[in-house]
Amino acid sequence: DKRVLNLLSQYQGKLRTELEKALENFSKLPISKTLRDAATQQRTIFPEHSLNSLLTSMDPPLLVEGRLDLLFNAGNEGWLLIDFKAEEEPEIDSYRDRIHKGQMDAYAWLVEKALGLKIRKAFLAYIHPNASQREHTPDVEKFEALATSKLGSLFVDLRGLKAEYSSGPKGTCSVCPFSDNVGGPCDH
């Protein structure tokens, strides 16, 4: 595509090489063919689309915002969502995998509330350093229930918003990006 080549021409050196590798990796994924078919058929494609909607099951309502990497109409396959990741594909049901799937649930909820469209499938496209994809069936009800239940564990003090401590069977502090052992705001 001429637009991609034009965009790449703005970059030099290692950054350009890395971008070219990510594009090459994406082109190897099955979802890239689905996207190319949608473009060829001139179906609606929303690249880097920002959305927001109110979660009204809360009192007061909570504003949920997100920036989708790619949303498109795949014809008979319905509306599909792609989220690009520049990392290795995590193990199934790992902390990172659950975070990514929760993000897809949140995006699907936003698309449904803000645009009135139902996401049939979401794809996590791991495009750098390797190429792989993971399909996820979004669960908007799960997102809304989780968001509603977890907000009760948040409170604001003089330092700002802080999450109450919680831990699963494997513990969360060791991998939590908010842990104080990695410079985060959590006291646990």
Short mmCIF file of N, CA, C and O in Angstrom, two decimals, residues 27-166:
data_model
loop_
_atom_site.label_atom_id
_atom_site.label_comp_id
_atom_site.label_asym_id
_atom_site.label_seq_id
_atom_site.Cartn_x
_atom_site.Cartn_y
_atom_site.Cartn_z
N SER A 27 1.73 -9.33 8.18
CA SER A 27 1.29 -9.86 6.88
C SER A 27 1.26 -11.38 6.86
O SER A 27 0.57 -11.98 6.03
N LYS A 28 1.97 -12.02 7.77
CA LYS A 28 2.01 -13.49 7.85
C LYS A 28 0.80 -14.05 8.61
O LYS A 28 0.54 -15.25 8.53
N LEU A 29 0.10 -13.22 9.34
CA LEU A 29 -1.00 -13.70 10.19
C LEU A 29 -2.28 -13.89 9.38
O LEU A 29 -2.57 -13.09 8.50
N PRO A 30 -3.07 -14.91 9.71
CA PRO A 30 -4.34 -15.11 9.00
C PRO A 30 -5.28 -13.90 9.06
O PRO A 30 -5.97 -13.61 8.09
N ILE A 31 -5.29 -13.18 10.18
CA ILE A 31 -6.19 -12.04 10.30
C ILE A 31 -5.82 -10.93 9.32
O ILE A 31 -6.68 -10.14 8.92
N SER A 32 -4.56 -10.88 8.88
CA SER A 32 -4.18 -9.84 7.92
C SER A 32 -4.87 -10.07 6.57
O SER A 32 -5.23 -9.12 5.89
N LYS A 33 -5.07 -11.33 6.20
CA LYS A 33 -5.79 -11.62 4.95
C LYS A 33 -7.25 -11.19 5.08
O LYS A 33 -7.82 -10.61 4.16
N THR A 34 -7.85 -11.44 6.23
CA THR A 34 -9.24 -11.01 6.46
C THR A 34 -9.34 -9.50 6.35
O THR A 34 -10.29 -8.97 5.74
N LEU A 35 -8.37 -8.78 6.90
CA LEU A 35 -8.36 -7.33 6.82
C LEU A 35 -8.17 -6.86 5.38
O LEU A 35 -8.86 -5.96 4.92
N ARG A 36 -7.24 -7.48 4.66
CA ARG A 36 -7.01 -7.11 3.25
C ARG A 36 -8.28 -7.34 2.42
O ARG A 36 -8.64 -6.52 1.58
N ASP A 37 -8.97 -8.46 2.67
CA ASP A 37 -10.22 -8.73 1.96
C ASP A 37 -11.26 -7.66 2.25
O ASP A 37 -11.97 -7.19 1.35
N ALA A 38 -11.36 -7.25 3.51
CA ALA A 38 -12.32 -6.19 3.88
C ALA A 38 -11.98 -4.89 3.17
O ALA A 38 -12.86 -4.18 2.69
N ALA A 39 -10.69 -4.56 3.09
CA ALA A 39 -10.26 -3.34 2.40
C ALA A 39 -10.56 -3.42 0.91
O ALA A 39 -11.07 -2.46 0.32
N THR A 40 -10.29 -4.57 0.31
CA THR A 40 -10.56 -4.77 -1.12
C THR A 40 -12.05 -4.61 -1.43
O THR A 40 -12.43 -4.05 -2.45
N GLN A 41 -12.89 -5.08 -0.50
CA GLN A 41 -14.35 -5.00 -0.67
C GLN A 41 -14.89 -3.66 -0.18
O GLN A 41 -16.10 -3.47 -0.12
N GLN A 42 -14.00 -2.76 0.17
CA GLN A 42 -14.34 -1.41 0.63
C GLN A 42 -15.31 -1.41 1.82
O GLN A 42 -16.23 -0.61 1.90
N ARG A 43 -15.06 -2.32 2.73
CA ARG A 43 -15.85 -2.37 3.96
C ARG A 43 -15.32 -1.32 4.94
O ARG A 43 -14.19 -0.85 4.81
N THR A 44 -16.12 -0.98 5.92
CA THR A 44 -15.74 0.04 6.89
C THR A 44 -14.58 -0.44 7.76
O THR A 44 -14.62 -1.54 8.32
N ILE A 45 -13.56 0.42 7.87
CA ILE A 45 -12.39 0.13 8.70
C ILE A 45 -12.10 1.37 9.54
O ILE A 45 -12.01 2.48 9.02
N PHE A 46 -11.99 1.17 10.85
CA PHE A 46 -11.66 2.25 11.78
C PHE A 46 -10.26 2.00 12.34
O PHE A 46 -10.12 1.21 13.27
N PRO A 47 -9.22 2.65 11.82
CA PRO A 47 -7.90 2.52 12.43
C PRO A 47 -7.74 3.51 13.57
O PRO A 47 -8.24 4.64 13.50
N GLU A 48 -7.09 3.09 14.64
CA GLU A 48 -6.81 3.96 15.80
C GLU A 48 -8.00 4.84 16.15
O GLU A 48 -7.97 6.06 16.01
N HIS A 49 -9.04 4.21 16.61
CA HIS A 49 -10.31 4.89 16.87
C HIS A 49 -10.53 5.05 18.37
O HIS A 49 -10.52 4.08 19.11
N SER A 50 -10.71 6.29 18.83
CA SER A 50 -10.97 6.57 20.24
C SER A 50 -12.46 6.55 20.51
O SER A 50 -13.24 7.11 19.73
N LEU A 51 -12.84 5.93 21.62
CA LEU A 51 -14.25 5.84 22.01
C LEU A 51 -14.38 6.13 23.50
O LEU A 51 -13.44 5.94 24.26
N ASN A 52 -15.57 6.54 23.90
CA ASN A 52 -15.88 6.65 25.32
C ASN A 52 -17.37 6.43 25.51
O ASN A 52 -18.17 6.63 24.60
N SER A 53 -17.71 5.98 26.70
CA SER A 53 -19.11 5.76 27.06
C SER A 53 -19.21 5.74 28.58
O SER A 53 -18.22 5.48 29.27
N LEU A 54 -20.40 5.98 29.08
CA LEU A 54 -20.63 5.95 30.52
C LEU A 54 -21.06 4.56 30.97
O LEU A 54 -21.92 3.94 30.35
N LEU A 55 -20.45 4.10 32.04
CA LEU A 55 -20.88 2.87 32.70
C LEU A 55 -21.94 3.30 33.70
O LEU A 55 -21.64 3.81 34.78
N THR A 56 -23.20 3.16 33.30
CA THR A 56 -24.31 3.73 34.07
C THR A 56 -24.79 2.83 35.19
O THR A 56 -25.65 3.24 35.96
N SER A 57 -24.25 1.62 35.30
CA SER A 57 -24.64 0.76 36.42
C SER A 57 -23.97 1.23 37.71
O SER A 57 -24.24 0.70 38.78
N MET A 58 -23.12 2.25 37.61
CA MET A 58 -22.46 2.84 38.77
C MET A 58 -23.19 4.12 39.17
O MET A 58 -23.83 4.75 38.34
N ASP A 59 -23.07 4.50 40.43
CA ASP A 59 -23.62 5.77 40.88
C ASP A 59 -22.55 6.49 41.67
O ASP A 59 -22.21 6.05 42.77
N PRO A 60 -21.96 7.53 41.15
CA PRO A 60 -22.25 8.17 39.86
C PRO A 60 -21.68 7.33 38.71
O PRO A 60 -20.80 6.49 38.93
N PRO A 61 -22.15 7.57 37.50
CA PRO A 61 -21.66 6.82 36.34
C PRO A 61 -20.15 7.04 36.15
O PRO A 61 -19.61 8.08 36.51
N LEU A 62 -19.50 6.04 35.58
CA LEU A 62 -18.06 6.10 35.34
C LEU A 62 -17.81 6.25 33.84
O LEU A 62 -18.41 5.54 33.03
N LEU A 63 -16.95 7.19 33.46
CA LEU A 63 -16.58 7.37 32.07
C LEU A 63 -15.50 6.36 31.71
O LEU A 63 -14.44 6.33 32.33
N VAL A 64 -15.78 5.52 30.72
CA VAL A 64 -14.83 4.53 30.23
C VAL A 64 -14.33 5.01 28.87
O VAL A 64 -15.14 5.34 28.00
N GLU A 65 -13.01 5.07 28.71
CA GLU A 65 -12.41 5.54 27.46
C GLU A 65 -11.42 4.50 26.97
O GLU A 65 -10.79 3.80 27.75
N GLY A 66 -11.26 4.44 25.65
CA GLY A 66 -10.28 3.53 25.07
C GLY A 66 -9.92 3.96 23.66
O GLY A 66 -10.67 4.68 23.01
N ARG A 67 -8.76 3.51 23.23
CA ARG A 67 -8.30 3.78 21.86
C ARG A 67 -8.02 2.44 21.20
O ARG A 67 -7.05 1.76 21.53
N LEU A 68 -8.90 2.08 20.27
CA LEU A 68 -8.80 0.80 19.58
C LEU A 68 -7.74 0.88 18.50
O LEU A 68 -7.65 1.88 17.78
N ASP A 69 -6.96 -0.18 18.33
CA ASP A 69 -5.98 -0.20 17.25
C ASP A 69 -6.66 -0.33 15.90
O ASP A 69 -6.38 0.43 14.99
N LEU A 70 -7.58 -1.29 15.78
CA LEU A 70 -8.22 -1.51 14.48
C LEU A 70 -9.56 -2.23 14.66
O LEU A 70 -9.62 -3.27 15.31
N LEU A 71 -10.60 -1.65 14.11
CA LEU A 71 -11.95 -2.21 14.12
C LEU A 71 -12.42 -2.22 12.67
O LEU A 71 -12.27 -1.23 11.97
N PHE A 72 -12.95 -3.37 12.23
CA PHE A 72 -13.40 -3.41 10.84
C PHE A 72 -14.54 -4.38 10.63
O PHE A 72 -14.74 -5.32 11.39
N ASN A 73 -15.30 -4.11 9.56
CA ASN A 73 -16.42 -4.95 9.16
C ASN A 73 -15.88 -6.02 8.22
O ASN A 73 -15.40 -5.71 7.14
N ALA A 74 -15.98 -7.27 8.63
CA ALA A 74 -15.48 -8.39 7.83
C ALA A 74 -16.61 -9.11 7.11
O ALA A 74 -16.53 -10.31 6.85
N GLY A 75 -17.68 -8.40 6.80
CA GLY A 75 -18.79 -9.01 6.05
C GLY A 75 -19.51 -10.07 6.87
O GLY A 75 -19.99 -9.80 7.96
N ASN A 76 -19.56 -11.29 6.35
CA ASN A 76 -20.26 -12.39 7.03
C ASN A 76 -19.67 -12.73 8.38
O ASN A 76 -20.34 -13.30 9.23
N GLU A 77 -18.40 -12.38 8.59
CA GLU A 77 -17.76 -12.65 9.88
C GLU A 77 -18.13 -11.60 10.93
O GLU A 77 -17.78 -11.75 12.09
N GLY A 78 -18.79 -10.53 10.52
CA GLY A 78 -19.20 -9.48 11.45
C GLY A 78 -18.09 -8.49 11.73
O GLY A 78 -17.11 -8.40 10.99
N TRP A 79 -18.25 -7.74 12.80
CA TRP A 79 -17.26 -6.74 13.20
C TRP A 79 -16.15 -7.42 13.99
O TRP A 79 -16.41 -8.16 14.94
N LEU A 80 -14.91 -7.15 13.57
CA LEU A 80 -13.74 -7.74 14.21
C LEU A 80 -12.85 -6.63 14.76
O LEU A 80 -12.80 -5.54 14.23
N LEU A 81 -12.14 -6.97 15.80
CA LEU A 81 -11.26 -6.05 16.49
C LEU A 81 -9.86 -6.64 16.51
O LEU A 81 -9.70 -7.83 16.77
N ILE A 82 -8.87 -5.82 16.19
CA ILE A 82 -7.47 -6.25 16.28
C ILE A 82 -6.75 -5.32 17.24
O ILE A 82 -6.86 -4.09 17.14
N ASP A 83 -6.01 -5.90 18.16
CA ASP A 83 -5.14 -5.13 19.05
C ASP A 83 -3.72 -5.61 18.81
O ASP A 83 -3.42 -6.79 18.95
N PHE A 84 -2.86 -4.70 18.39
CA PHE A 84 -1.47 -5.04 18.09
C PHE A 84 -0.64 -5.03 19.35
O PHE A 84 -0.76 -4.13 20.18
N LYS A 85 0.23 -6.02 19.48
CA LYS A 85 1.13 -6.12 20.63
C LYS A 85 2.56 -6.28 20.13
O LYS A 85 2.83 -7.13 19.28
N ALA A 86 3.45 -5.47 20.64
CA ALA A 86 4.86 -5.55 20.31
C ALA A 86 5.58 -6.30 21.44
O ALA A 86 6.34 -5.72 22.22
N GLU A 87 5.25 -7.57 21.56
CA GLU A 87 5.82 -8.43 22.59
C GLU A 87 5.61 -9.88 22.18
O GLU A 87 4.86 -10.17 21.25
N GLU A 88 6.29 -10.77 22.86
CA GLU A 88 6.08 -12.20 22.64
C GLU A 88 4.67 -12.57 23.08
O GLU A 88 4.14 -11.98 24.02
N GLU A 89 4.08 -13.55 22.43
CA GLU A 89 2.77 -14.03 22.85
C GLU A 89 2.90 -14.70 24.21
O GLU A 89 3.71 -15.60 24.39
N PRO A 90 2.11 -14.24 25.19
CA PRO A 90 2.22 -14.82 26.54
C PRO A 90 1.59 -16.22 26.60
O PRO A 90 0.80 -16.60 25.73
N GLU A 91 1.94 -16.95 27.63
CA GLU A 91 1.34 -18.26 27.85
C GLU A 91 -0.16 -18.08 28.09
O GLU A 91 -0.59 -17.09 28.68
N ILE A 92 -0.94 -19.05 27.63
CA ILE A 92 -2.39 -19.01 27.83
C ILE A 92 -2.70 -18.98 29.32
O ILE A 92 -2.11 -19.72 30.11
N ASP A 93 -3.59 -18.09 29.70
CA ASP A 93 -4.07 -17.88 31.06
C ASP A 93 -3.01 -17.30 32.00
O ASP A 93 -3.17 -17.31 33.21
N SER A 94 -1.92 -16.78 31.43
CA SER A 94 -0.93 -16.08 32.25
C SER A 94 -1.51 -14.71 32.63
O SER A 94 -2.54 -14.28 32.10
N TYR A 95 -0.82 -14.03 33.51
CA TYR A 95 -1.25 -12.69 33.92
C TYR A 95 -1.41 -11.78 32.71
O TYR A 95 -2.42 -11.12 32.54
N ARG A 96 -0.39 -11.74 31.83
CA ARG A 96 -0.43 -10.88 30.64
C ARG A 96 -1.59 -11.29 29.72
O ARG A 96 -2.27 -10.45 29.17
N ASP A 97 -1.81 -12.59 29.53
CA ASP A 97 -2.89 -13.07 28.68
C ASP A 97 -4.24 -12.61 29.23
O ASP A 97 -5.10 -12.14 28.48
N ARG A 98 -4.43 -12.72 30.53
CA ARG A 98 -5.70 -12.29 31.14
C ARG A 98 -5.89 -10.78 31.00
O ARG A 98 -6.99 -10.31 30.75
N ILE A 99 -4.81 -10.01 31.14
CA ILE A 99 -4.88 -8.55 30.98
C ILE A 99 -5.29 -8.22 29.55
O ILE A 99 -6.18 -7.39 29.31
N HIS A 100 -4.66 -8.86 28.57
CA HIS A 100 -4.98 -8.59 27.16
C HIS A 100 -6.43 -8.96 26.83
O HIS A 100 -7.12 -8.20 26.13
N LYS A 101 -6.90 -10.10 27.34
CA LYS A 101 -8.29 -10.49 27.08
C LYS A 101 -9.27 -9.53 27.76
O LYS A 101 -10.31 -9.19 27.19
N GLY A 102 -8.94 -9.09 28.96
CA GLY A 102 -9.78 -8.10 29.64
C GLY A 102 -9.83 -6.79 28.87
O GLY A 102 -10.88 -6.13 28.80
N GLN A 103 -8.72 -6.41 28.27
CA GLN A 103 -8.68 -5.21 27.44
C GLN A 103 -9.61 -5.38 26.24
O GLN A 103 -10.35 -4.46 25.89
N MET A 104 -9.62 -6.56 25.63
CA MET A 104 -10.51 -6.81 24.49
C MET A 104 -11.97 -6.78 24.92
O MET A 104 -12.83 -6.27 24.19
N ASP A 105 -12.27 -7.31 26.11
CA ASP A 105 -13.63 -7.25 26.64
C ASP A 105 -14.06 -5.79 26.82
O ASP A 105 -15.17 -5.41 26.49
N ALA A 106 -13.14 -4.97 27.36
CA ALA A 106 -13.44 -3.55 27.57
C ALA A 106 -13.67 -2.83 26.24
O ALA A 106 -14.62 -2.05 26.09
N TYR A 107 -12.82 -3.09 25.26
CA TYR A 107 -12.99 -2.47 23.94
C TYR A 107 -14.31 -2.90 23.30
O TYR A 107 -15.01 -2.07 22.71
N ALA A 108 -14.65 -4.17 23.40
CA ALA A 108 -15.91 -4.66 22.83
C ALA A 108 -17.10 -3.98 23.50
O ALA A 108 -18.08 -3.61 22.85
N TRP A 109 -17.02 -3.80 24.83
CA TRP A 109 -18.07 -3.10 25.57
C TRP A 109 -18.20 -1.67 25.05
O TRP A 109 -19.30 -1.18 24.80
N LEU A 110 -17.06 -0.99 24.87
CA LEU A 110 -17.07 0.38 24.37
C LEU A 110 -17.68 0.47 22.97
O LEU A 110 -18.49 1.36 22.69
N VAL A 111 -17.30 -0.43 22.09
CA VAL A 111 -17.84 -0.43 20.72
C VAL A 111 -19.34 -0.63 20.75
O VAL A 111 -20.09 0.06 20.05
N GLU A 112 -19.80 -1.55 21.60
CA GLU A 112 -21.24 -1.82 21.69
C GLU A 112 -21.99 -0.61 22.23
O GLU A 112 -23.02 -0.21 21.68
N LYS A 113 -21.46 0.01 23.28
CA LYS A 113 -22.15 1.15 23.89
C LYS A 113 -22.05 2.41 23.04
O LYS A 113 -23.01 3.15 22.91
N ALA A 114 -20.87 2.70 22.49
CA ALA A 114 -20.66 3.95 21.77
C ALA A 114 -21.12 3.91 20.32
O ALA A 114 -21.58 4.91 19.79
N LEU A 115 -20.98 2.75 19.68
CA LEU A 115 -21.31 2.66 18.26
C LEU A 115 -22.50 1.76 17.95
O LEU A 115 -22.98 1.73 16.82
N GLY A 116 -22.96 1.00 18.95
CA GLY A 116 -24.08 0.09 18.73
C GLY A 116 -23.72 -1.12 17.90
O GLY A 116 -24.58 -1.76 17.31
N LEU A 117 -22.43 -1.47 17.86
CA LEU A 117 -21.96 -2.62 17.07
C LEU A 117 -21.52 -3.74 18.00
O LEU A 117 -20.94 -3.49 19.05
N LYS A 118 -21.81 -4.96 17.60
CA LYS A 118 -21.40 -6.13 18.39
C LYS A 118 -20.13 -6.71 17.79
O LYS A 118 -20.09 -7.03 16.60
N ILE A 119 -19.10 -6.85 18.60
CA ILE A 119 -17.84 -7.46 18.17
C ILE A 119 -18.01 -8.97 18.25
O ILE A 119 -18.25 -9.52 19.32
N ARG A 120 -17.86 -9.61 17.12
CA ARG A 120 -17.99 -11.07 17.10
C ARG A 120 -16.72 -11.75 17.60
O ARG A 120 -16.77 -12.73 18.34
N LYS A 121 -15.57 -11.23 17.15
CA LYS A 121 -14.28 -11.80 17.57
C LYS A 121 -13.26 -10.68 17.70
O LYS A 121 -13.32 -9.68 17.00
N ALA A 122 -12.33 -10.90 18.61
CA ALA A 122 -11.20 -9.98 18.77
C ALA A 122 -9.92 -10.78 18.57
O ALA A 122 -9.87 -11.97 18.87
N PHE A 123 -8.91 -10.11 18.02
CA PHE A 123 -7.65 -10.77 17.76
C PHE A 123 -6.52 -9.97 18.39
O PHE A 123 -6.42 -8.77 18.19
N LEU A 124 -5.69 -10.66 19.12
CA LEU A 124 -4.46 -10.09 19.62
C LEU A 124 -3.39 -10.46 18.61
O LEU A 124 -3.12 -11.64 18.38
N ALA A 125 -2.84 -9.46 17.95
CA ALA A 125 -1.83 -9.67 16.91
C ALA A 125 -0.47 -9.33 17.48
O ALA A 125 -0.13 -8.17 17.65
N TYR A 126 0.28 -10.37 17.81
CA TYR A 126 1.65 -10.19 18.33
C TYR A 126 2.56 -10.08 17.12
O TYR A 126 2.78 -11.05 16.40
N ILE A 127 3.07 -8.86 16.88
CA ILE A 127 3.76 -8.60 15.62
C ILE A 127 5.25 -8.30 15.78
O ILE A 127 5.95 -8.11 14.78
N HIS A 128 5.75 -8.24 17.01
CA HIS A 128 7.17 -8.01 17.17
C HIS A 128 7.62 -8.54 18.52
O HIS A 128 6.96 -8.25 19.51
N PRO A 129 8.61 -9.33 18.62
CA PRO A 129 9.60 -9.65 17.62
C PRO A 129 9.20 -10.80 16.69
O PRO A 129 9.85 -11.01 15.67
N ASN A 130 8.14 -11.53 17.03
CA ASN A 130 7.69 -12.65 16.20
C ASN A 130 6.26 -12.39 15.73
O ASN A 130 5.65 -11.41 16.12
N ALA A 131 5.73 -13.32 14.94
CA ALA A 131 4.36 -13.18 14.43
C ALA A 131 3.50 -14.30 15.00
O ALA A 131 3.79 -15.47 14.82
N SER A 132 2.43 -13.91 15.69
CA SER A 132 1.43 -14.88 16.15
C SER A 132 0.15 -14.11 16.45
O SER A 132 0.16 -12.90 16.65
N GLN A 133 -0.94 -14.83 16.45
CA GLN A 133 -2.21 -14.20 16.79
C GLN A 133 -2.98 -15.10 17.73
O GLN A 133 -2.81 -16.32 17.73
N ARG A 134 -3.80 -14.48 18.54
CA ARG A 134 -4.67 -15.22 19.45
C ARG A 134 -6.07 -14.66 19.30
O ARG A 134 -6.28 -13.45 19.38
N GLU A 135 -7.03 -15.55 19.08
CA GLU A 135 -8.43 -15.14 18.93
C GLU A 135 -9.10 -15.15 20.30
O GLU A 135 -8.83 -16.01 21.14
N HIS A 136 -9.98 -14.18 20.49
CA HIS A 136 -10.71 -14.06 21.76
C HIS A 136 -12.15 -13.69 21.45
O HIS A 136 -12.40 -12.79 20.64
N THR A 137 -13.09 -14.36 22.08
CA THR A 137 -14.49 -13.98 21.97
C THR A 137 -14.81 -13.04 23.12
O THR A 137 -14.81 -13.46 24.29
N PRO A 138 -15.01 -11.76 22.83
CA PRO A 138 -15.22 -10.79 23.90
C PRO A 138 -16.48 -11.07 24.72
O PRO A 138 -17.48 -11.56 24.20
N ASP A 139 -16.39 -10.74 26.00
CA ASP A 139 -17.51 -10.93 26.93
C ASP A 139 -17.79 -9.57 27.58
O ASP A 139 -17.17 -9.21 28.58
N VAL A 140 -18.72 -8.81 26.99
CA VAL A 140 -19.00 -7.46 27.49
C VAL A 140 -19.66 -7.48 28.86
O VAL A 140 -19.43 -6.59 29.68
N GLU A 141 -20.46 -8.50 29.13
CA GLU A 141 -21.10 -8.61 30.44
C GLU A 141 -20.04 -8.84 31.53
O GLU A 141 -20.13 -8.30 32.62
N LYS A 142 -19.04 -9.65 31.21
CA LYS A 142 -17.96 -9.90 32.16
C LYS A 142 -17.21 -8.60 32.47
O LYS A 142 -16.91 -8.32 33.62
N PHE A 143 -16.94 -7.81 31.43
CA PHE A 143 -16.26 -6.53 31.66
C PHE A 143 -17.08 -5.64 32.57
O PHE A 143 -16.57 -5.08 33.53
N GLU A 144 -18.37 -5.49 32.28
CA GLU A 144 -19.20 -4.59 33.08
C GLU A 144 -19.31 -5.07 34.53
O GLU A 144 -19.19 -4.28 35.46
N ALA A 145 -19.47 -6.38 34.71
CA ALA A 145 -19.56 -6.92 36.07
C ALA A 145 -18.24 -6.73 36.82
O ALA A 145 -18.22 -6.33 37.99
N LEU A 146 -17.13 -6.97 36.15
CA LEU A 146 -15.82 -6.81 36.78
C LEU A 146 -15.56 -5.34 37.12
O LEU A 146 -15.13 -5.02 38.23
N ALA A 147 -15.84 -4.45 36.18
CA ALA A 147 -15.62 -3.03 36.43
C ALA A 147 -16.47 -2.55 37.59
O ALA A 147 -15.99 -1.83 38.48
N THR A 148 -17.72 -2.95 37.62
CA THR A 148 -18.63 -2.53 38.69
C THR A 148 -18.19 -3.07 40.04
O THR A 148 -18.17 -2.34 41.03
N SER A 149 -17.79 -4.34 40.09
CA SER A 149 -17.41 -4.95 41.38
C SER A 149 -16.08 -4.42 41.89
O SER A 149 -15.91 -4.23 43.09
N LYS A 150 -15.13 -4.18 41.00
CA LYS A 150 -13.80 -3.76 41.43
C LYS A 150 -13.73 -2.30 41.85
O LYS A 150 -12.85 -1.92 42.61
N LEU A 151 -14.63 -1.47 41.36
CA LEU A 151 -14.58 -0.07 41.72
C LEU A 151 -14.81 0.15 43.21
O LEU A 151 -14.36 1.13 43.77
N GLY A 152 -15.49 -0.80 43.85
CA GLY A 152 -15.70 -0.69 45.29
C GLY A 152 -14.41 -0.85 46.07
O GLY A 152 -14.33 -0.45 47.23
N SER A 153 -13.35 -1.40 45.45
CA SER A 153 -12.08 -1.58 46.16
C SER A 153 -11.14 -0.40 45.95
O SER A 153 -10.01 -0.42 46.41
N LEU A 154 -11.60 0.63 45.24
CA LEU A 154 -10.76 1.80 44.99
C LEU A 154 -11.14 2.94 45.92
O LEU A 154 -12.31 3.13 46.24
N PHE A 155 -10.15 3.68 46.34
CA PHE A 155 -10.42 4.89 47.10
C PHE A 155 -9.35 5.91 46.76
O PHE A 155 -8.29 5.59 46.26
N VAL A 156 -9.65 7.15 47.04
CA VAL A 156 -8.74 8.24 46.75
C VAL A 156 -8.23 8.81 48.06
O VAL A 156 -9.01 9.14 48.95
N ASP A 157 -6.89 8.91 48.18
CA ASP A 157 -6.33 9.59 49.33
C ASP A 157 -5.53 10.79 48.81
O ASP A 157 -5.67 11.16 47.65
N LEU A 158 -4.72 11.38 49.64
CA LEU A 158 -3.98 12.57 49.23
C LEU A 158 -3.03 12.32 48.06
O LEU A 158 -2.68 13.23 47.33
N ARG A 159 -2.61 11.06 47.88
CA ARG A 159 -1.71 10.72 46.77
C ARG A 159 -2.46 10.41 45.49
O ARG A 159 -1.86 10.17 44.46
N GLY A 160 -3.79 10.35 45.54
CA GLY A 160 -4.59 10.04 44.35
C GLY A 160 -5.26 8.69 44.47
O GLY A 160 -5.42 8.15 45.56
N LEU A 161 -5.64 8.16 43.35
CA LEU A 161 -6.36 6.89 43.29
C LEU A 161 -5.44 5.75 43.68
O LEU A 161 -4.31 5.64 43.20
N LYS A 162 -5.92 4.88 44.55
CA LYS A 162 -5.12 3.77 45.03
C LYS A 162 -5.98 2.52 45.08
O LYS A 162 -7.14 2.57 45.48
N ALA A 163 -5.43 1.39 44.68
CA ALA A 163 -6.16 0.13 44.73
C ALA A 163 -5.90 -0.57 46.05
O ALA A 163 -4.79 -0.53 46.58
N GLU A 164 -6.92 -1.18 46.60
CA GLU A 164 -6.76 -1.98 47.80
C GLU A 164 -6.00 -3.25 47.43
O GLU A 164 -6.09 -3.74 46.31
N TYR A 165 -5.27 -3.80 48.37
CA TYR A 165 -4.50 -5.02 48.16
C TYR A 165 -5.43 -6.19 47.86
O TYR A 165 -6.45 -6.37 48.49
N SER A 166 -5.06 -6.98 46.88
CA SER A 166 -5.74 -8.25 46.62
C SER A 166 -4.71 -9.21 46.06
O SER A 166 -3.75 -8.81 45.41
#
